[in-house]
């Protein structure tokens, strides 16, 4: 890995697919941990957190952060919408926040005093606006905080070292990205051997608080016979793909997961339908600027291209993968069709 480069899921997937492609054949196992952040043992986390800092207990400032994560509160989105309906424009889930503002007070849903007032009103009705995590059956930490990813690595540090030492000793390759684990081993190593060892190390280093989601475990075989690489499913020996961190690898080419592309197409349709009340003209320039790979006018690609920018960065990481670029090139035709359908719909009104 290069110093100074901000690594993302694209880079980790590239490492995995690159290692596979340079073998003559291998077994690939992709694991998923069930409800990882919700169920991780906070006692184990605290102990390993202290060990990373070189002590047996957490310093006071670190302990306060730990306590705030372990004993977090939450508010249901539905209750916010119900109690602050006047603050939302059109669809409550598209409340018009200016995300570029960095969450400024100008664009918040409510003030702290307003939230406290609603809390008192809800309490007077015998209910609770702000809930403890216990109500959700969560024993771990929230997933979306700024340090959740770091803490997940601290929690798994002993597991990572044990698995890497073992996999390296048999000539394999190990990668973990949060709760997504990928292990590559020679074809002489049985799938069950790896599965048993992973399960053993989870129980040893992470207690029984977390477990593998066996329904999502994928076991694939990569074969490269006479320079004809393919991926087959270990269960039925049918042609398949290796899926990791939002990407597919069929033995030759890398693709972005189809569901990710479909979600972006859905956003295109919604963007086409968004227009001011009484306005019959679709802002086609805005749609093309945000969702098409075509360069129509000067723009900041990081702000205006979103999914297109993501695919271009992913393609550059995966050696300018033409298959990834081809997936987003179809957006132009899709936008044309979406605009045509919307215009026909408006003309029938």
PDB file of C-alpha atoms in Angstrom, residues 190-300:
ATOM      1  CA  UNK A 190     -10.202 -27.549   2.529  1.00  0.00           C
ATOM      2  CA  UNK A 191     -12.940 -24.951   3.048  1.00  0.00           C
ATOM      3  CA  UNK A 192     -13.995 -26.606   6.309  1.00  0.00           C
ATOM      4  CA  UNK A 193     -10.461 -26.312   7.687  1.00  0.00           C
ATOM      5  CA  UNK A 194     -10.531 -22.542   7.252  1.00  0.00           C
ATOM      6  CA  UNK A 195     -14.095 -22.182   8.529  1.00  0.00           C
ATOM      7  CA  UNK A 196     -13.311 -24.145  11.700  1.00  0.00           C
ATOM      8  CA  UNK A 197     -10.204 -22.075  12.406  1.00  0.00           C
ATOM      9  CA  UNK A 198     -12.010 -18.750  11.895  1.00  0.00           C
ATOM     10  CA  UNK A 199     -14.826 -19.841  14.212  1.00  0.00           C
ATOM     11  CA  UNK A 200     -12.304 -21.001  16.811  1.00  0.00           C
ATOM     12  CA  UNK A 201     -10.455 -17.665  16.796  1.00  0.00           C
ATOM     13  CA  UNK A 202     -13.683 -15.670  17.007  1.00  0.00           C
ATOM     14  CA  UNK A 203     -14.670 -17.552  20.144  1.00  0.00           C
ATOM     15  CA  UNK A 204     -11.183 -17.231  21.615  1.00  0.00           C
ATOM     16  CA  UNK A 205     -10.515 -13.547  20.916  1.00  0.00           C
ATOM     17  CA  UNK A 206     -13.974 -11.982  20.654  1.00  0.00           C
ATOM     18  CA  UNK A 207     -15.970 -14.148  23.087  1.00  0.00           C
ATOM     19  CA  UNK A 208     -19.350 -15.479  22.009  1.00  0.00           C
ATOM     20  CA  UNK A 209     -20.730 -11.951  21.569  1.00  0.00           C
ATOM     21  CA  UNK A 210     -20.382 -12.071  17.776  1.00  0.00           C
ATOM     22  CA  UNK A 211     -20.758 -14.902  15.303  1.00  0.00           C
ATOM     23  CA  UNK A 212     -20.495 -15.610  11.609  1.00  0.00           C
ATOM     24  CA  UNK A 213     -23.597 -15.245   9.482  1.00  0.00           C
ATOM     25  CA  UNK A 214     -23.335 -18.631   7.798  1.00  0.00           C
ATOM     26  CA  UNK A 215     -26.153 -17.853   5.362  1.00  0.00           C
ATOM     27  CA  UNK A 216     -23.941 -15.175   3.799  1.00  0.00           C
ATOM     28  CA  UNK A 217     -20.708 -17.192   3.721  1.00  0.00           C
ATOM     29  CA  UNK A 218     -19.545 -17.589   0.123  1.00  0.00           C
ATOM     30  CA  UNK A 219     -17.139 -20.333  -0.979  1.00  0.00           C
ATOM     31  CA  UNK A 220     -15.753 -20.033  -4.482  1.00  0.00           C
ATOM     32  CA  UNK A 221     -13.056 -21.779  -6.498  1.00  0.00           C
ATOM     33  CA  UNK A 222     -10.810 -19.839  -8.837  1.00  0.00           C
ATOM     34  CA  UNK A 223      -9.372 -21.924 -11.680  1.00  0.00           C
ATOM     35  CA  UNK A 224      -6.860 -20.836 -14.301  1.00  0.00           C
ATOM     36  CA  UNK A 225      -6.436 -23.695 -16.750  1.00  0.00           C
ATOM     37  CA  UNK A 226      -4.581 -23.001 -19.997  1.00  0.00           C
ATOM     38  CA  UNK A 227      -4.801 -19.256 -19.374  1.00  0.00           C
ATOM     39  CA  UNK A 228      -8.595 -19.430 -19.149  1.00  0.00           C
ATOM     40  CA  UNK A 229      -9.489 -18.099 -15.674  1.00  0.00           C
ATOM     41  CA  UNK A 230     -12.954 -18.766 -14.283  1.00  0.00           C
ATOM     42  CA  UNK A 231     -14.734 -18.698 -10.935  1.00  0.00           C
ATOM     43  CA  UNK A 232     -17.049 -21.535  -9.947  1.00  0.00           C
ATOM     44  CA  UNK A 233     -19.294 -22.114  -6.972  1.00  0.00           C
ATOM     45  CA  UNK A 234     -17.982 -24.774  -4.599  1.00  0.00           C
ATOM     46  CA  UNK A 235     -21.479 -26.194  -4.052  1.00  0.00           C
ATOM     47  CA  UNK A 236     -22.595 -26.871  -7.620  1.00  0.00           C
ATOM     48  CA  UNK A 237     -19.444 -26.245  -9.694  1.00  0.00           C
ATOM     49  CA  UNK A 238     -21.349 -23.722 -11.821  1.00  0.00           C
ATOM     50  CA  UNK A 239     -19.799 -20.517 -13.179  1.00  0.00           C
ATOM     51  CA  UNK A 240     -19.996 -17.794 -10.573  1.00  0.00           C
ATOM     52  CA  UNK A 241     -18.373 -14.571  -9.320  1.00  0.00           C
ATOM     53  CA  UNK A 242     -16.461 -13.528  -6.221  1.00  0.00           C
ATOM     54  CA  UNK A 243     -18.230 -10.690  -4.407  1.00  0.00           C
ATOM     55  CA  UNK A 244     -16.350  -8.432  -2.007  1.00  0.00           C
ATOM     56  CA  UNK A 245     -17.010  -4.889  -0.757  1.00  0.00           C
ATOM     57  CA  UNK A 246     -19.477  -3.973  -3.481  1.00  0.00           C
ATOM     58  CA  UNK A 247     -17.505  -5.435  -6.407  1.00  0.00           C
ATOM     59  CA  UNK A 248     -17.743  -8.611  -8.482  1.00  0.00           C
ATOM     60  CA  UNK A 249     -14.828 -10.534  -9.992  1.00  0.00           C
ATOM     61  CA  UNK A 250     -15.505 -13.233 -12.579  1.00  0.00           C
ATOM     62  CA  UNK A 251     -11.878 -14.321 -12.958  1.00  0.00           C
ATOM     63  CA  UNK A 252     -11.120 -11.795 -15.704  1.00  0.00           C
ATOM     64  CA  UNK A 253     -13.061  -8.613 -15.115  1.00  0.00           C
ATOM     65  CA  UNK A 254     -14.179  -6.445 -12.206  1.00  0.00           C
ATOM     66  CA  UNK A 255     -17.700  -5.006 -11.971  1.00  0.00           C
ATOM     67  CA  UNK A 256     -19.585  -2.819  -9.530  1.00  0.00           C
ATOM     68  CA  UNK A 257     -22.362  -4.758  -7.855  1.00  0.00           C
ATOM     69  CA  UNK A 258     -25.577  -4.656  -9.898  1.00  0.00           C
ATOM     70  CA  UNK A 259     -27.707  -3.569  -6.942  1.00  0.00           C
ATOM     71  CA  UNK A 260     -25.475  -0.486  -6.513  1.00  0.00           C
ATOM     72  CA  UNK A 261     -25.992   0.468 -10.165  1.00  0.00           C
ATOM     73  CA  UNK A 262     -29.750  -0.104  -9.806  1.00  0.00           C
ATOM     74  CA  UNK A 263     -29.924   2.200  -6.778  1.00  0.00           C
ATOM     75  CA  UNK A 264     -28.253   4.950  -8.772  1.00  0.00           C
ATOM     76  CA  UNK A 265     -30.742   4.449 -11.619  1.00  0.00           C
ATOM     77  CA  UNK A 266     -33.529   4.879  -9.072  1.00  0.00           C
ATOM     78  CA  UNK A 267     -31.997   8.182  -7.973  1.00  0.00           C
ATOM     79  CA  UNK A 268     -31.916   9.305 -11.599  1.00  0.00           C
ATOM     80  CA  UNK A 269     -35.656   8.657 -11.929  1.00  0.00           C
ATOM     81  CA  UNK A 270     -36.362  10.597  -8.717  1.00  0.00           C
ATOM     82  CA  UNK A 271     -34.160  13.486  -9.846  1.00  0.00           C
ATOM     83  CA  UNK A 272     -35.999  13.681 -13.166  1.00  0.00           C
ATOM     84  CA  UNK A 273     -39.336  13.828 -11.342  1.00  0.00           C
ATOM     85  CA  UNK A 274     -38.221  16.598  -8.990  1.00  0.00           C
ATOM     86  CA  UNK A 275     -39.440  19.967 -10.212  1.00  0.00           C
ATOM     87  CA  UNK A 276     -41.068  23.073  -8.763  1.00  0.00           C
ATOM     88  CA  UNK A 277     -44.826  23.032  -8.337  1.00  0.00           C
ATOM     89  CA  UNK A 278     -46.543  24.050 -11.553  1.00  0.00           C
ATOM     90  CA  UNK A 279     -43.313  23.812 -13.558  1.00  0.00           C
ATOM     91  CA  UNK A 280     -43.720  21.573 -16.614  1.00  0.00           C
ATOM     92  CA  UNK A 281     -40.130  21.802 -17.860  1.00  0.00           C
ATOM     93  CA  UNK A 282     -37.548  19.304 -16.636  1.00  0.00           C
ATOM     94  CA  UNK A 283     -34.120  20.711 -15.775  1.00  0.00           C
ATOM     95  CA  UNK A 284     -32.275  18.327 -18.074  1.00  0.00           C
ATOM     96  CA  UNK A 285     -28.944  20.125 -17.631  1.00  0.00           C
ATOM     97  CA  UNK A 286     -29.036  19.526 -13.883  1.00  0.00           C
ATOM     98  CA  UNK A 287     -29.766  15.825 -14.396  1.00  0.00           C
ATOM     99  CA  UNK A 288     -26.971  15.373 -16.916  1.00  0.00           C
ATOM    100  CA  UNK A 289     -24.469  17.326 -14.823  1.00  0.00           C
ATOM    101  CA  UNK A 290     -25.098  15.173 -11.765  1.00  0.00           C
ATOM    102  CA  UNK A 291     -25.715  11.726 -13.204  1.00  0.00           C
ATOM    103  CA  UNK A 292     -24.115  11.437 -16.640  1.00  0.00           C
ATOM    104  CA  UNK A 293     -20.428  10.725 -17.311  1.00  0.00           C
ATOM    105  CA  UNK A 294     -20.551  13.322 -20.110  1.00  0.00           C
ATOM    106  CA  UNK A 295     -18.801  16.639 -19.432  1.00  0.00           C
ATOM    107  CA  UNK A 296     -21.337  19.328 -20.356  1.00  0.00           C
ATOM    108  CA  UNK A 297     -19.991  22.376 -18.538  1.00  0.00           C
ATOM    109  CA  UNK A 298     -17.186  23.062 -16.038  1.00  0.00           C
ATOM    110  CA  UNK A 299     -18.005  21.405 -12.710  1.00  0.00           C
ATOM    111  CA  UNK A 300     -16.449  20.138  -9.523  1.00  0.00           C
TER     112      UNK A 300
END
